[in-house]
Amino acid sequence: MAPPEQNKDQRLVETQFGKGLVVFTRPDGTQEVELLEWKKSVKETRVAAKQYGTSKGPHMIYTKDALDSVDPKVGDDVICSFGRGTVTKIVRVKIVKKETSSSSDETAPDDPAEQHSHVRQLFKYEVELNSWRLAGRSKVKCYLYKQAIQVVRKKMISEMSAQERVEFSQRQKASAVKVFKEKQYQQALNLYAGAVDAVRYVQHDASSSNETRADLVEVMVTCSNNAATCCAQLKRWPEAIKYAQNALVLLDALNGKKGMNIHTILTSDTKAGGCGLCDAKLFGEWRVKSYILIARGQAEKKDYAGAIEILRRAREIMLEYMKTDKAKDGGTSDGD
């Protein structure tokens, strides 16, 4: 007999033994549930062995019973009738039901003294649908009650689409920025490096929009440079050079494709669906940052000639974009 096929969306459910993960659903409806909070007490093991026919303790249980979803929280992945999404907000909703009671037919039904209100409090969940992709950066949100959604296991990176990987890296970057400000450089490095690794080998397909590709370039470059900065703070110079060089490779490739789709989106206004960057930021500030980090690493290795050459390139870039800015402002430049 062939083993059951693993569920695509593995639901997180409540069982009598705590939270569980529905790993497989057999053709006959039997659910194979991995217990996530199992405590191996002697009594529970004995009861479970008798009930579920196992002598090793129910790390897994097998049931056809309907199992309720765990309570959704902000950030949880869920599935609903519209597809898969993420809970972004929870709103408390009050439902007031008025009932009128009267002791005789003569009592007016709208008499306030005879009216009773029953108030129910429910929660409504704002779900941002990941399975829906509209033009540009538009996103679809829906508002659902608990019974309409099921919490599911978060995807592993290997299961994510290109868009999901980019969004994961953006969240990693936001977390890294916070811990870097607190001077927790190793933790920040772990987050930046994780963001880079998540998008390093992305395989684009027809579902990858130009906006996704532009966001990938931005997060890859900024996280590589920021990872290099963390390495510099930790005095890990070979790694600092490697990350900074990685950012330079991407920027040099982008520089050769100026005016094409990805560059256009990166430099377009955010109101038009772009990233709101400019060439001075992309090819000036970011490249100079990479060069300075590499030069510092070279100097730490006592390769002073190499460091000086790299700093010379950084200076040329700075002068190039300083002249560009002055030209845009109507100014003139007679030299350095």
Coordinates of C-alpha atoms in Angstrom, one line a residue:
M1 CA 0.0 0.0 0.0
A2 CA 1.4 3.4 -1.0
P3 CA 2.0 5.9 1.8
P4 CA -0.4 8.8 2.1
E5 CA 0.5 12.0 0.2
Q6 CA 1.7 14.8 2.5
N7 CA -0.9 17.6 2.8
K8 CA 0.0 20.7 0.9
D9 CA -1.4 23.0 3.6
Q10 CA -0.8 21.4 7.0
R11 CA -3.4 22.6 9.4
L12 CA -2.6 23.5 13.1
V13 CA -5.4 22.0 15.2
E14 CA -6.4 21.6 18.8
T15 CA -6.4 18.0 20.2
Q16 CA -7.0 16.6 23.6
F17 CA -3.2 16.4 24.0
G18 CA -2.6 20.0 22.9
K19 CA -1.7 21.5 19.6
G20 CA -1.2 19.2 16.6
L21 CA -0.2 19.4 13.0
V22 CA -2.3 17.5 10.4
V23 CA 0.5 16.0 8.3
F24 CA -1.4 13.5 6.2
T25 CA -5.0 12.9 5.3
R26 CA -5.7 9.4 4.1
P27 CA -8.2 8.6 1.3
D28 CA -10.7 7.2 4.0
G29 CA -10.6 10.6 5.8
T30 CA -8.2 9.5 8.6
Q31 CA -6.0 12.3 9.7
E32 CA -2.4 11.7 10.8
V33 CA -1.7 14.4 13.4
E34 CA 1.7 15.1 14.8
L35 CA 1.5 16.2 18.5
L36 CA 3.5 19.4 19.0
E37 CA 3.0 19.7 22.8
W38 CA 3.1 16.1 23.9
K39 CA 4.3 15.6 27.5
K40 CA 5.4 12.0 28.1
S41 CA 3.8 11.4 31.4
V42 CA 3.2 7.8 32.4
K43 CA -0.5 8.2 32.8
E44 CA -1.0 10.0 29.4
T45 CA 1.2 7.4 27.7
R46 CA -0.9 4.5 29.1
V47 CA -4.2 6.2 28.2
A48 CA -3.0 7.1 24.7
A49 CA -1.6 3.6 24.1
K50 CA -5.0 2.1 25.0
Q51 CA -7.0 4.5 22.9
Y52 CA -4.8 4.7 19.8
G53 CA -3.2 1.3 19.7
T54 CA 0.4 2.3 20.2
S55 CA 2.8 1.4 23.0
K56 CA 5.4 4.1 22.3
G57 CA 3.2 7.1 23.2
P58 CA 1.3 9.2 20.7
H59 CA 3.8 11.5 19.1
M60 CA 1.2 10.9 16.3
I61 CA -2.5 10.3 16.6
Y62 CA -4.9 9.0 14.0
T63 CA -8.5 10.2 13.9
K64 CA -11.5 10.9 11.6
D65 CA -12.9 13.4 14.1
A66 CA -13.3 17.0 13.0
L67 CA -10.5 19.0 14.8
D68 CA -10.9 22.7 15.5
S69 CA -8.2 25.1 14.3
V70 CA -5.9 26.8 16.8
D71 CA -6.8 30.4 17.5
P72 CA -5.3 32.6 14.8
K73 CA -2.8 35.3 15.8
V74 CA -1.3 38.2 13.9
G75 CA 1.4 36.9 11.6
D76 CA -0.1 33.4 11.3
D77 CA -0.6 31.8 7.9
V78 CA -4.1 30.7 7.2
I79 CA -6.3 29.2 4.5
C80 CA -9.8 30.2 3.6
S81 CA -12.2 29.9 0.7
F82 CA -10.3 32.6 -1.1
G83 CA -6.9 31.0 -0.9
R84 CA -3.9 31.3 1.4
G85 CA -3.0 34.4 3.3
T86 CA -1.5 36.0 6.4
V87 CA -3.4 37.5 9.4
T88 CA -2.5 41.1 9.6
K89 CA -5.0 42.5 12.1
I90 CA -7.6 41.2 14.6
V91 CA -10.7 43.4 15.2
R92 CA -13.2 42.9 18.1
V93 CA -16.8 43.0 16.9
K94 CA -19.9 43.5 19.1
I95 CA -23.1 42.0 17.9
V96 CA -26.2 43.3 19.8
K97 CA -29.4 41.4 19.6
K98 CA -32.5 43.0 21.1
E99 CA -35.4 40.9 22.3
T100 CA -38.7 42.2 23.4
S101 CA -40.7 40.4 26.0
S102 CA -44.2 41.3 27.2
S103 CA -46.5 40.0 29.9
S104 CA -49.7 40.8 28.0
D105 CA -50.7 41.8 24.5
E106 CA -51.4 45.3 25.8
T107 CA -47.7 46.0 26.5
A108 CA -46.1 48.1 23.8
P109 CA -43.3 46.1 22.0
D110 CA -41.1 49.2 21.9
D111 CA -41.3 49.9 25.6
P112 CA -37.7 50.3 26.8
A113 CA -38.4 48.7 30.1
E114 CA -39.5 45.5 28.4
Q115 CA -36.5 45.3 26.0
H116 CA -33.5 43.1 26.7
S117 CA -30.2 43.2 24.8
H118 CA -27.9 40.3 24.3
V119 CA -24.3 41.3 23.4
R120 CA -22.0 38.9 21.8
Q121 CA -18.3 39.6 21.2
L122 CA -16.6 38.1 18.2
F123 CA -13.3 38.5 16.5
K124 CA -12.9 39.4 12.9
Y125 CA -9.6 38.7 11.2
E126 CA -8.0 40.8 8.5
V127 CA -6.3 38.4 6.1
E128 CA -3.9 39.6 3.4
L129 CA -4.2 37.1 0.6
N130 CA -0.8 35.8 -0.7
S131 CA -2.4 33.7 -3.4
W132 CA -3.9 36.7 -5.2
R133 CA -1.6 38.9 -7.3
L134 CA -2.9 42.1 -8.8
A135 CA -1.1 44.6 -11.1
G136 CA 1.8 46.4 -9.6
R137 CA 2.0 46.2 -5.8
S138 CA -1.7 46.0 -5.1
K139 CA -2.8 43.5 -2.4
V140 CA -6.1 41.9 -1.6
K141 CA -7.5 41.8 1.9
C142 CA -10.6 40.2 3.3
Y143 CA -12.3 40.2 6.7
L144 CA -13.4 36.8 8.1
Y145 CA -14.7 35.2 11.3
K146 CA -12.7 32.5 12.9
Q147 CA -14.9 29.6 11.6
A148 CA -14.0 30.7 8.0
I149 CA -10.2 30.3 8.4
Q150 CA -7.8 27.5 9.3
V151 CA -4.3 28.2 10.7
V152 CA -1.6 26.3 8.7
R153 CA 2.1 25.7 9.1
K154 CA 4.3 28.4 7.7
K155 CA 6.1 27.4 4.6
M156 CA 9.8 26.5 4.6
I157 CA 12.0 28.6 2.3
S158 CA 12.2 25.8 -0.2
E159 CA 8.4 25.8 -0.5
M160 CA 8.1 29.6 -1.1
S161 CA 7.5 31.3 -4.4
A162 CA 9.9 34.1 -5.6
Q163 CA 7.5 36.7 -4.2
E164 CA 7.2 34.9 -0.9
R165 CA 11.0 34.7 -0.6
V166 CA 11.4 38.4 -1.3
E167 CA 8.8 39.3 1.4
F168 CA 10.5 36.9 3.9
S169 CA 13.8 38.6 3.2
Q170 CA 12.2 42.1 3.7
R171 CA 10.9 41.0 7.1
Q172 CA 14.3 39.6 8.0
K173 CA 15.9 42.9 7.0
A174 CA 13.4 44.9 9.1
S175 CA 14.2 42.8 12.2
A176 CA 17.9 43.1 11.5
V177 CA 17.7 46.9 11.4
K178 CA 16.2 47.0 14.9
V179 CA 18.9 44.7 16.5
F180 CA 21.7 46.5 14.7
K181 CA 20.6 49.8 16.3
E182 CA 20.9 48.0 19.7
K183 CA 24.5 47.0 18.7
Q184 CA 23.6 43.3 18.6
Y185 CA 25.9 42.8 15.6
Q186 CA 26.0 39.0 15.6
Q187 CA 22.2 38.7 15.7
A188 CA 21.9 41.4 13.0
L189 CA 24.4 39.5 10.9
N190 CA 22.4 36.3 11.2
L191 CA 19.3 38.1 10.0
Y192 CA 20.9 39.9 7.1
A193 CA 22.7 36.7 6.0
G194 CA 19.4 34.8 6.2
A195 CA 17.7 37.4 4.1
V196 CA 20.5 37.1 1.5
D197 CA 20.4 33.3 1.5
A198 CA 16.6 33.3 1.1
V199 CA 16.7 35.1 -2.3
R200 CA 20.2 34.1 -3.5
Y201 CA 19.0 31.2 -5.7
V202 CA 15.5 32.3 -6.6
Q203 CA 14.1 30.7 -9.7
H204 CA 11.9 33.2 -11.5
D205 CA 8.9 32.0 -13.5
A206 CA 5.9 33.6 -15.2
S207 CA 4.4 34.5 -11.9
S208 CA 7.4 36.7 -10.9
S209 CA 6.4 40.3 -11.7
N210 CA 9.0 43.0 -12.6
E211 CA 8.2 44.5 -9.2
T212 CA 9.2 41.3 -7.5
R213 CA 12.5 41.2 -9.4
A214 CA 13.2 44.9 -8.5
D215 CA 12.5 44.2 -4.8
L216 CA 14.8 41.2 -5.0
V217 CA 17.7 43.4 -6.2
E218 CA 17.1 46.0 -3.6
V219 CA 16.9 43.6 -0.7
M220 CA 19.9 41.6 -1.9
V221 CA 22.1 44.6 -2.3
T222 CA 21.1 46.3 0.9
C223 CA 21.3 43.2 3.0
S224 CA 24.7 42.2 1.5
N225 CA 26.2 45.6 2.3
N226 CA 24.6 45.6 5.8
A227 CA 25.9 42.1 6.5
A228 CA 29.3 43.4 5.5
T229 CA 28.9 46.3 7.9
C230 CA 28.1 43.8 10.7
C231 CA 31.2 41.7 9.8
A232 CA 33.3 44.8 10.0
Q233 CA 31.9 45.6 13.5
L234 CA 32.8 42.0 14.5
K235 CA 36.3 42.3 12.9
R236 CA 35.5 39.4 10.5
W237 CA 37.2 41.0 7.4
P238 CA 37.1 38.1 4.9
E239 CA 33.4 37.8 5.3
A240 CA 32.9 41.6 5.1
I241 CA 34.8 41.6 1.8
K242 CA 32.7 38.7 0.5
Y243 CA 29.4 40.3 1.3
A244 CA 30.4 43.8 -0.1
Q245 CA 31.7 42.2 -3.3
N246 CA 28.4 40.4 -3.7
A247 CA 26.6 43.7 -3.5
L248 CA 29.0 45.2 -6.1
V249 CA 28.4 42.4 -8.6
L250 CA 24.6 43.0 -8.5
L251 CA 25.0 46.8 -8.8
D252 CA 27.5 46.5 -11.7
A253 CA 25.1 44.1 -13.5
L254 CA 22.2 46.6 -12.9
N255 CA 24.4 49.5 -14.1
G256 CA 24.7 47.7 -17.4
K257 CA 20.9 47.6 -17.8
K258 CA 20.0 51.2 -17.1
G259 CA 16.6 52.2 -18.6
M260 CA 15.3 48.6 -18.7
N261 CA 12.3 47.3 -16.7
I262 CA 14.0 46.6 -13.3
H263 CA 16.0 49.8 -13.3
T264 CA 12.9 51.8 -14.2
I265 CA 10.9 50.3 -11.3
L266 CA 13.7 50.8 -8.8
T267 CA 13.9 54.5 -9.8
S268 CA 10.2 55.2 -10.2
D269 CA 8.2 57.0 -7.5
T270 CA 6.5 54.9 -4.9
K271 CA 3.1 56.3 -5.8
A272 CA 3.6 54.8 -9.3
G273 CA 4.5 51.4 -7.9
G274 CA 8.3 52.0 -7.9
C275 CA 10.9 51.7 -5.2
G276 CA 11.5 55.5 -5.0
L277 CA 15.3 55.2 -5.4
C278 CA 17.6 57.2 -7.7
D279 CA 20.8 56.5 -9.6
A280 CA 22.8 58.5 -7.0
K281 CA 21.6 56.1 -4.4
L282 CA 22.0 52.9 -6.4
F283 CA 25.2 53.5 -8.3
G284 CA 26.7 56.2 -6.1
E285 CA 26.0 55.7 -2.4
W286 CA 25.5 52.0 -2.4
R287 CA 28.6 51.3 -4.6
V288 CA 30.7 53.6 -2.5
K289 CA 29.7 51.8 0.7
S290 CA 30.7 48.5 -0.9
Y291 CA 34.1 49.9 -2.0
I292 CA 34.8 51.4 1.4
L293 CA 34.0 48.1 3.2
I294 CA 36.2 46.2 0.8
A295 CA 39.0 48.7 1.2
R296 CA 38.9 48.5 5.0
G297 CA 39.1 44.7 4.8
Q298 CA 42.1 45.0 2.4
A299 CA 43.8 47.4 4.8
E300 CA 43.2 45.0 7.7
K301 CA 45.0 42.3 5.7
K302 CA 47.9 44.9 5.2
D303 CA 47.1 45.0 1.4
Y304 CA 47.5 48.8 1.4
A305 CA 48.0 49.1 -2.3
G306 CA 44.8 47.2 -3.0
A307 CA 42.9 49.3 -0.4
I308 CA 44.2 52.6 -2.0
E309 CA 43.1 51.5 -5.5
I310 CA 39.6 50.6 -4.3
L311 CA 39.3 53.9 -2.5
R312 CA 40.4 55.7 -5.7
R313 CA 37.4 54.0 -7.5
A314 CA 35.1 55.1 -4.7
R315 CA 36.3 58.7 -5.1
E316 CA 35.7 58.6 -8.8
I317 CA 32.1 57.5 -8.3
M318 CA 31.5 60.2 -5.6
L319 CA 32.8 62.9 -8.0
E320 CA 30.7 61.6 -10.9
Y321 CA 27.5 61.8 -8.9
M322 CA 28.4 65.1 -7.3
K323 CA 28.8 66.6 -10.7
T324 CA 25.5 65.0 -11.8
D325 CA 23.7 66.6 -8.8
K326 CA 25.2 70.0 -9.5
A327 CA 24.2 69.8 -13.2
K328 CA 20.6 69.0 -12.2
D329 CA 20.7 72.0 -9.9
G330 CA 22.0 74.3 -12.7
G331 CA 25.4 74.7 -11.0
T332 CA 28.8 74.4 -12.6
S333 CA 31.9 72.5 -11.6
D334 CA 35.4 73.5 -12.6
G335 CA 37.2 70.7 -11.0
D336 CA 37.3 68.5 -7.8

